[in-house]
XYZ file of C-alpha atoms in Angstrom:
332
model
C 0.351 23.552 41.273
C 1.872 26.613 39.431
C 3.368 24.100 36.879
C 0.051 22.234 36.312
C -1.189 25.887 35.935
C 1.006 27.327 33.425
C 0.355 23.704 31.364
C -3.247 24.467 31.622
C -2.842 27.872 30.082
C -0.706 26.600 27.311
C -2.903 23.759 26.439
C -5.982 26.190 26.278
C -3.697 28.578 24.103
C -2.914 25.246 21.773
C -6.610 24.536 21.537
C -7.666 27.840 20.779
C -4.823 28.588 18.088
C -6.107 25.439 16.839
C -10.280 26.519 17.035
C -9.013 29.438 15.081
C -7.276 27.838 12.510
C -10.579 25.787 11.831
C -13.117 29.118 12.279
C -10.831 31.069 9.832
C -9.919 28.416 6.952
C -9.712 28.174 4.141
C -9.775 32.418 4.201
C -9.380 34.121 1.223
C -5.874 32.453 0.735
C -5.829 29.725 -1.448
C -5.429 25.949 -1.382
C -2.884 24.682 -3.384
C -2.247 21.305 -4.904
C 1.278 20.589 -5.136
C 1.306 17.611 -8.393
C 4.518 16.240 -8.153
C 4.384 15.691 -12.128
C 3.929 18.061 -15.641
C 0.574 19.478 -16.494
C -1.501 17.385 -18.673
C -0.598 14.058 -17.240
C -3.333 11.930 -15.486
C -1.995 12.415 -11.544
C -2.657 16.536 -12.900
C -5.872 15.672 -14.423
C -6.852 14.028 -11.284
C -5.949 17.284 -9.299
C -7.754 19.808 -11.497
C -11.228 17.406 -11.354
C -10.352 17.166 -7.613
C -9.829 20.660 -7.254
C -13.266 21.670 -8.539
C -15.102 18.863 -6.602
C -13.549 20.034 -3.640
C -14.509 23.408 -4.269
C -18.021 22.196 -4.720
C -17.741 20.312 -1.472
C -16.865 23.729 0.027
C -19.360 25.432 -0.780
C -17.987 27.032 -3.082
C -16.205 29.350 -0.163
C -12.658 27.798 -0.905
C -10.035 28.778 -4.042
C -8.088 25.884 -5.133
C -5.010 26.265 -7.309
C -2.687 23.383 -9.198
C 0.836 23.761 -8.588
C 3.373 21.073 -10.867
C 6.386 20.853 -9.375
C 7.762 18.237 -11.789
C 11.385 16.377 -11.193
C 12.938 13.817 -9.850
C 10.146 10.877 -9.989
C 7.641 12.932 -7.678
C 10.555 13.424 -4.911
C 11.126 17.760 -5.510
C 7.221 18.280 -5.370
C 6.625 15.989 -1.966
C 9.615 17.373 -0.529
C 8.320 20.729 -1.362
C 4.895 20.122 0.588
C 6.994 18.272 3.413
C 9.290 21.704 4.067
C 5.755 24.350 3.509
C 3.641 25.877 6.123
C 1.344 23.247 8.171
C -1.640 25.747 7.490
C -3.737 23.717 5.120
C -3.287 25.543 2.518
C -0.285 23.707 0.817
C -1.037 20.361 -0.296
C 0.054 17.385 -1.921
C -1.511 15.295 -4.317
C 0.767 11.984 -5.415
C 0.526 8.117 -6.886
C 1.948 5.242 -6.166
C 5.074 7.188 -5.974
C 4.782 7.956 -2.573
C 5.516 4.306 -1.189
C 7.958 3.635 -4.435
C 10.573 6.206 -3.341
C 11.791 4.998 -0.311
C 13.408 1.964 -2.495
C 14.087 3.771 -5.639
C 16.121 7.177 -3.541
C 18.537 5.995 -1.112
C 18.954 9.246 0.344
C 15.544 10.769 0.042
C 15.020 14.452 1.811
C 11.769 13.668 3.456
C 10.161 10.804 5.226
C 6.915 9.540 3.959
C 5.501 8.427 6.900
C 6.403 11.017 9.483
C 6.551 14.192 7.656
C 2.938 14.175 6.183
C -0.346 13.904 7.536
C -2.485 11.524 5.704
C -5.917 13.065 4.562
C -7.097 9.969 2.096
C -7.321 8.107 -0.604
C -8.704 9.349 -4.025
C -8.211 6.672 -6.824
C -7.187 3.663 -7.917
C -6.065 2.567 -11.486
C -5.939 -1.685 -12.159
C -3.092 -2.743 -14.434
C -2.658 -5.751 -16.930
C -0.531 -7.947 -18.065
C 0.436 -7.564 -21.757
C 2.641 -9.102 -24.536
C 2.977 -8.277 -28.090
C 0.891 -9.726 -30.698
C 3.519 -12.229 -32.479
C 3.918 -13.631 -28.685
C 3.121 -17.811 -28.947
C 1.346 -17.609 -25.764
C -2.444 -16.952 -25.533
C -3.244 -17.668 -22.251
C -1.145 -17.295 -18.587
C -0.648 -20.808 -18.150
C 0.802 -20.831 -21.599
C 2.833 -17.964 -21.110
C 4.400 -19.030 -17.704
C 5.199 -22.233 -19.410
C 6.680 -20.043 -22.364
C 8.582 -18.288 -19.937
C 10.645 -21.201 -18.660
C 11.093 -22.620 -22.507
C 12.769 -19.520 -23.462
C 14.416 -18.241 -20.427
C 17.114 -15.592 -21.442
C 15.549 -14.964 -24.826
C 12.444 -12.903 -23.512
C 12.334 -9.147 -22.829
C 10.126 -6.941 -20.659
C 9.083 -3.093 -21.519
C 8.748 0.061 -19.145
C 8.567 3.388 -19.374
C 11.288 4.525 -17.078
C 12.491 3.893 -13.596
C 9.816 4.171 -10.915
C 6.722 4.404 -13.378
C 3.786 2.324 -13.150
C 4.804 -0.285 -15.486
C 8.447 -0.628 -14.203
C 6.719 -1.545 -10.979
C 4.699 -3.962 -11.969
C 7.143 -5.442 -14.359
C 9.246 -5.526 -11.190
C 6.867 -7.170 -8.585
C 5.330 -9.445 -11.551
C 9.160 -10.895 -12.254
C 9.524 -11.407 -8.756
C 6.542 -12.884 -7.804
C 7.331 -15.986 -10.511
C 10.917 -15.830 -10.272
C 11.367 -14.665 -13.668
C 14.235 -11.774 -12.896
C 16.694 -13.478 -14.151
C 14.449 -15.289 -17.275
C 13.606 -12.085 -18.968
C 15.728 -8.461 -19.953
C 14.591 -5.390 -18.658
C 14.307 -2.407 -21.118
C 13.495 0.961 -19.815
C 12.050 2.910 -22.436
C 12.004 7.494 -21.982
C 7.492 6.734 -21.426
C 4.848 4.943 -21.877
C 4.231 5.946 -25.630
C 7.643 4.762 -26.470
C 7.488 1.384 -24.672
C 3.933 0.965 -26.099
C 4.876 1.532 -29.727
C 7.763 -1.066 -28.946
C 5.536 -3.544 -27.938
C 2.876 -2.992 -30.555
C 5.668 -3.339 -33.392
C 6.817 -6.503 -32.022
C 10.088 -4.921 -30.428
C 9.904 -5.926 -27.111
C 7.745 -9.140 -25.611
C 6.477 -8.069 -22.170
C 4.698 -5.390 -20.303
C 2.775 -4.420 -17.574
C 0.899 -1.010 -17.170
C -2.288 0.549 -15.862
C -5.159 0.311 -17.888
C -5.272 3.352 -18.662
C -3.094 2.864 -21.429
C -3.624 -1.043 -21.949
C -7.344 -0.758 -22.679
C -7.505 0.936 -26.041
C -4.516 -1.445 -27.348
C -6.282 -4.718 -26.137
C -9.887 -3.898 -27.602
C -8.451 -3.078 -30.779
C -6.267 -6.317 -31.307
C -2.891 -4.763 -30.824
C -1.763 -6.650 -27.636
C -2.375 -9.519 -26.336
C -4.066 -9.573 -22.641
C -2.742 -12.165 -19.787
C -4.063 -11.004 -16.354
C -5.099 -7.679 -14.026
C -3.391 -7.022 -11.492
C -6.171 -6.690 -8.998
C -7.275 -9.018 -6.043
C -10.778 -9.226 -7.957
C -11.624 -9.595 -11.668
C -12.460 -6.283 -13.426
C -16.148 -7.949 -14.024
C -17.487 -4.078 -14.978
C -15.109 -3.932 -17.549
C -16.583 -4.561 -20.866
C -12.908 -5.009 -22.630
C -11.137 -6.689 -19.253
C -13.663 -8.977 -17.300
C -12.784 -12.236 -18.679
C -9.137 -11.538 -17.821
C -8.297 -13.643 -14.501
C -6.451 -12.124 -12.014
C -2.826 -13.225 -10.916
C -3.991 -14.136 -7.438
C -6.197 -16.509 -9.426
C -3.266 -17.786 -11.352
C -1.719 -18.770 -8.194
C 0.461 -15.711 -7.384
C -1.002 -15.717 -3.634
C -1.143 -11.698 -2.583
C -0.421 -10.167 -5.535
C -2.605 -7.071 -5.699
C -0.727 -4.013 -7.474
C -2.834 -0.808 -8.400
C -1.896 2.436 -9.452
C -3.247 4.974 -6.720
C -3.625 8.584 -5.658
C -3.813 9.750 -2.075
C -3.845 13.735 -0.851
C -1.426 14.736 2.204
C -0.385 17.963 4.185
C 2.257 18.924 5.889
C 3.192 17.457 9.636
C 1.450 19.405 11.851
C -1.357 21.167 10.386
C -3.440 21.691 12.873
C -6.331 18.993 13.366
C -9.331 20.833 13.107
C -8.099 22.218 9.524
C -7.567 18.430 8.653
C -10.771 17.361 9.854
C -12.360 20.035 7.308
C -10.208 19.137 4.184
C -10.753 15.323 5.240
C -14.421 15.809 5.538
C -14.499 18.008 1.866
C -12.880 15.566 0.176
C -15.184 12.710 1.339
C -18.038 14.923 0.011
C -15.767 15.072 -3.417
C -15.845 11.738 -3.902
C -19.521 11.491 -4.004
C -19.608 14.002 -6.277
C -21.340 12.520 -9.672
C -19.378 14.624 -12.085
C -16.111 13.687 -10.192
C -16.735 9.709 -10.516
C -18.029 10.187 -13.876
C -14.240 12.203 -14.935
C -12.315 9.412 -13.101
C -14.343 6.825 -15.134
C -13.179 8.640 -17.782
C -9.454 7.955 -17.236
C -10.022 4.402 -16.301
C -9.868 5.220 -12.421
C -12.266 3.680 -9.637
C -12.657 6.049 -7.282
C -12.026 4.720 -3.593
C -14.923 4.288 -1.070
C -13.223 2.212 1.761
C -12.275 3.055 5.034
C -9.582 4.374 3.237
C -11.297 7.626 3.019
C -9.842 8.104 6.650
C -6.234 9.011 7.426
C -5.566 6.214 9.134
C -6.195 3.690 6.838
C -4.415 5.772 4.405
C -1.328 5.585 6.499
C -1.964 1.756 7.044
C -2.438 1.334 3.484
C 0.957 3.122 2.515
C 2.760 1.800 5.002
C 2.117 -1.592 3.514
C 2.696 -0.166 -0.210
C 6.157 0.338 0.980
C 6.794 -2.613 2.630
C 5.438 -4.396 -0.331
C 7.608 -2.661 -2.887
C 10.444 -1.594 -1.052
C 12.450 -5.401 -0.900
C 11.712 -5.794 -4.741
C 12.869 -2.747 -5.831
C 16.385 -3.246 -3.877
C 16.213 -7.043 -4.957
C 16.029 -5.081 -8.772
C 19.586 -3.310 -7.724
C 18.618 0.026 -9.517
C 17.682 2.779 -8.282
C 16.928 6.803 -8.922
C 19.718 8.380 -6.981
């Protein structure tokens, strides 16, 4: 009886530190976004719009900051949130990253899935399929069939090891059995690997549309495929593209996303209110309007919810993990 007692008492001091927590926060302290990237790039552009919606979604009661902790492909920044106080008020913001560095860091300092509570989804950016303008192929069928002609004589672009076109490049490769067919060439970013590409240096690429759009509207690439389950049929440059899964590449669905996280254990009444402000935030008009604006489609599935978040990067990693090993390079 005493020990069910003194079990009691400690339970009702957990739940009222916890009550507290949700009574007193945000405070006058304020929330920081932890970017895992330098200022000016789109993951930090997504934080400062998210920032202000969120603020909005607050009432205006909360302070948001943006905080780049750039190095090391994302990994200082996350491990940065990972090791901070589990008050709410440190958080991170990350891409695609986040499920791409347990295969690119063989000994990475945090844990992905156990040292971070999951608040949601934000984004999602589709990718295409690319080649340079001299390529001989003008559809996918043609260029598979390319491809095998000139296995060993083709080359594929990125802009570094771990971006968003490396892992595409990667899973694409894969996915057709084409590692071996085609060179990789890393390139020091996307402008570089671009302006390869455009010249007629390099054959291949694969990157968000962000930075494909603008090239393929104006004639300076040539377009294959997205890289979505569904055509891109709002899309005035990109809706007659098909999509790979249509080309017969069964499952291949590769986006460029960004998801918000805390530390592990923030209390859950704190993560209930920064879970239910950023639902509000992605409503917000001027917030889907910004992310239209970069090319992003904001997310309104059930993963919203921290679960599905967790479900969804759980199978991100799973999904990229075996091809980036299979690839034999990695970050560390």
């Amino acid at each position: 009886m005493k020990r069910l007692l003194v079990l009691a008492a400690a339970a009702a001091t957990l739940f009222s530190a916890f009550s507290a927590s949700a009574q007193t926060f945000p405070g006058s302290k304020p929330i920081s976004f932890v970017v895992p990237f330098a200022a000016g790039g789109p993951t930090d552009r997504v934080a400062r719009d998210l920032a202000e919606a969120m603020r909005k979604s607050m009432g205006g009661s909360a302070n948001f900051v943006v905080e780049n902790v750039n190095g090391a492909g994302g990994t200082i920044g996350a491990n940065k949130v990972a090791k901070a106080s589990p008050d709410g008020h440190t958080l991170l913001l990350h891409h695609i990253g986040m499920a791409a560095a347990p295969g690119l860091y063989r000994k990475l300092q945090y844990k992905p899935l156990e040292d971070f509570e999951f608040l949601g989804m934000i984004n999602e950016v589709p990718m295409t399929l690319i080649g340079k303008p001299q390529l001989e192929a003008n559809t996918y069928r043609d260029l598979e069939n390319y491809i095998r002609v000139n296995a060993g004589k083709l080359n594929i672009a990125h802009a570094g090891l771990g971006s968003a076109s490396h892992l595409c490049g990667l899973m694409w490769q894969s996915a057709i059995n084409a590692k071996e067919a085609m060179t990789t060439i890393p390139f020091g970013g996307t402008a570089p690997a671009m302006n390869a590409l455009v010249g007629g240096q390099v054959d291949m690429m694969c990157d968000q549309t962000t930075n494909t759009t603008g090239q393929i509207e104006a004639g300076r690439v040539k377009a294959y495929a997205v890289t979505t389950s569904k055509p891109l049929k709002n899309n005035k440059v990109l809706k007659d593209l098909p999509t790979l899964q249509e080309m017969g590449l069964k499952g291949f669905d590769l986006t460029i996303w960004h998801g918000l996280y805390a530390p592990k254990g923030t209390p859950p009444a704190v993560l209930a209110q920064i879970n239910d402000a950023l639902k509000k935030a992605l409503k917000d008009p001027d917030f889907i309007k910004k992310q239209e604006g970069l090319g992003a489609v904001v997310v309104t599935d059930k993963r919203v919810e921290p679960a599905a978040h967790k479900a969804f990067v759980t199978a991100e990693i799973n999904k990229l993990k075996p091809v980036i090993e299979a690839g034999g390079k990695f970050a560390d």
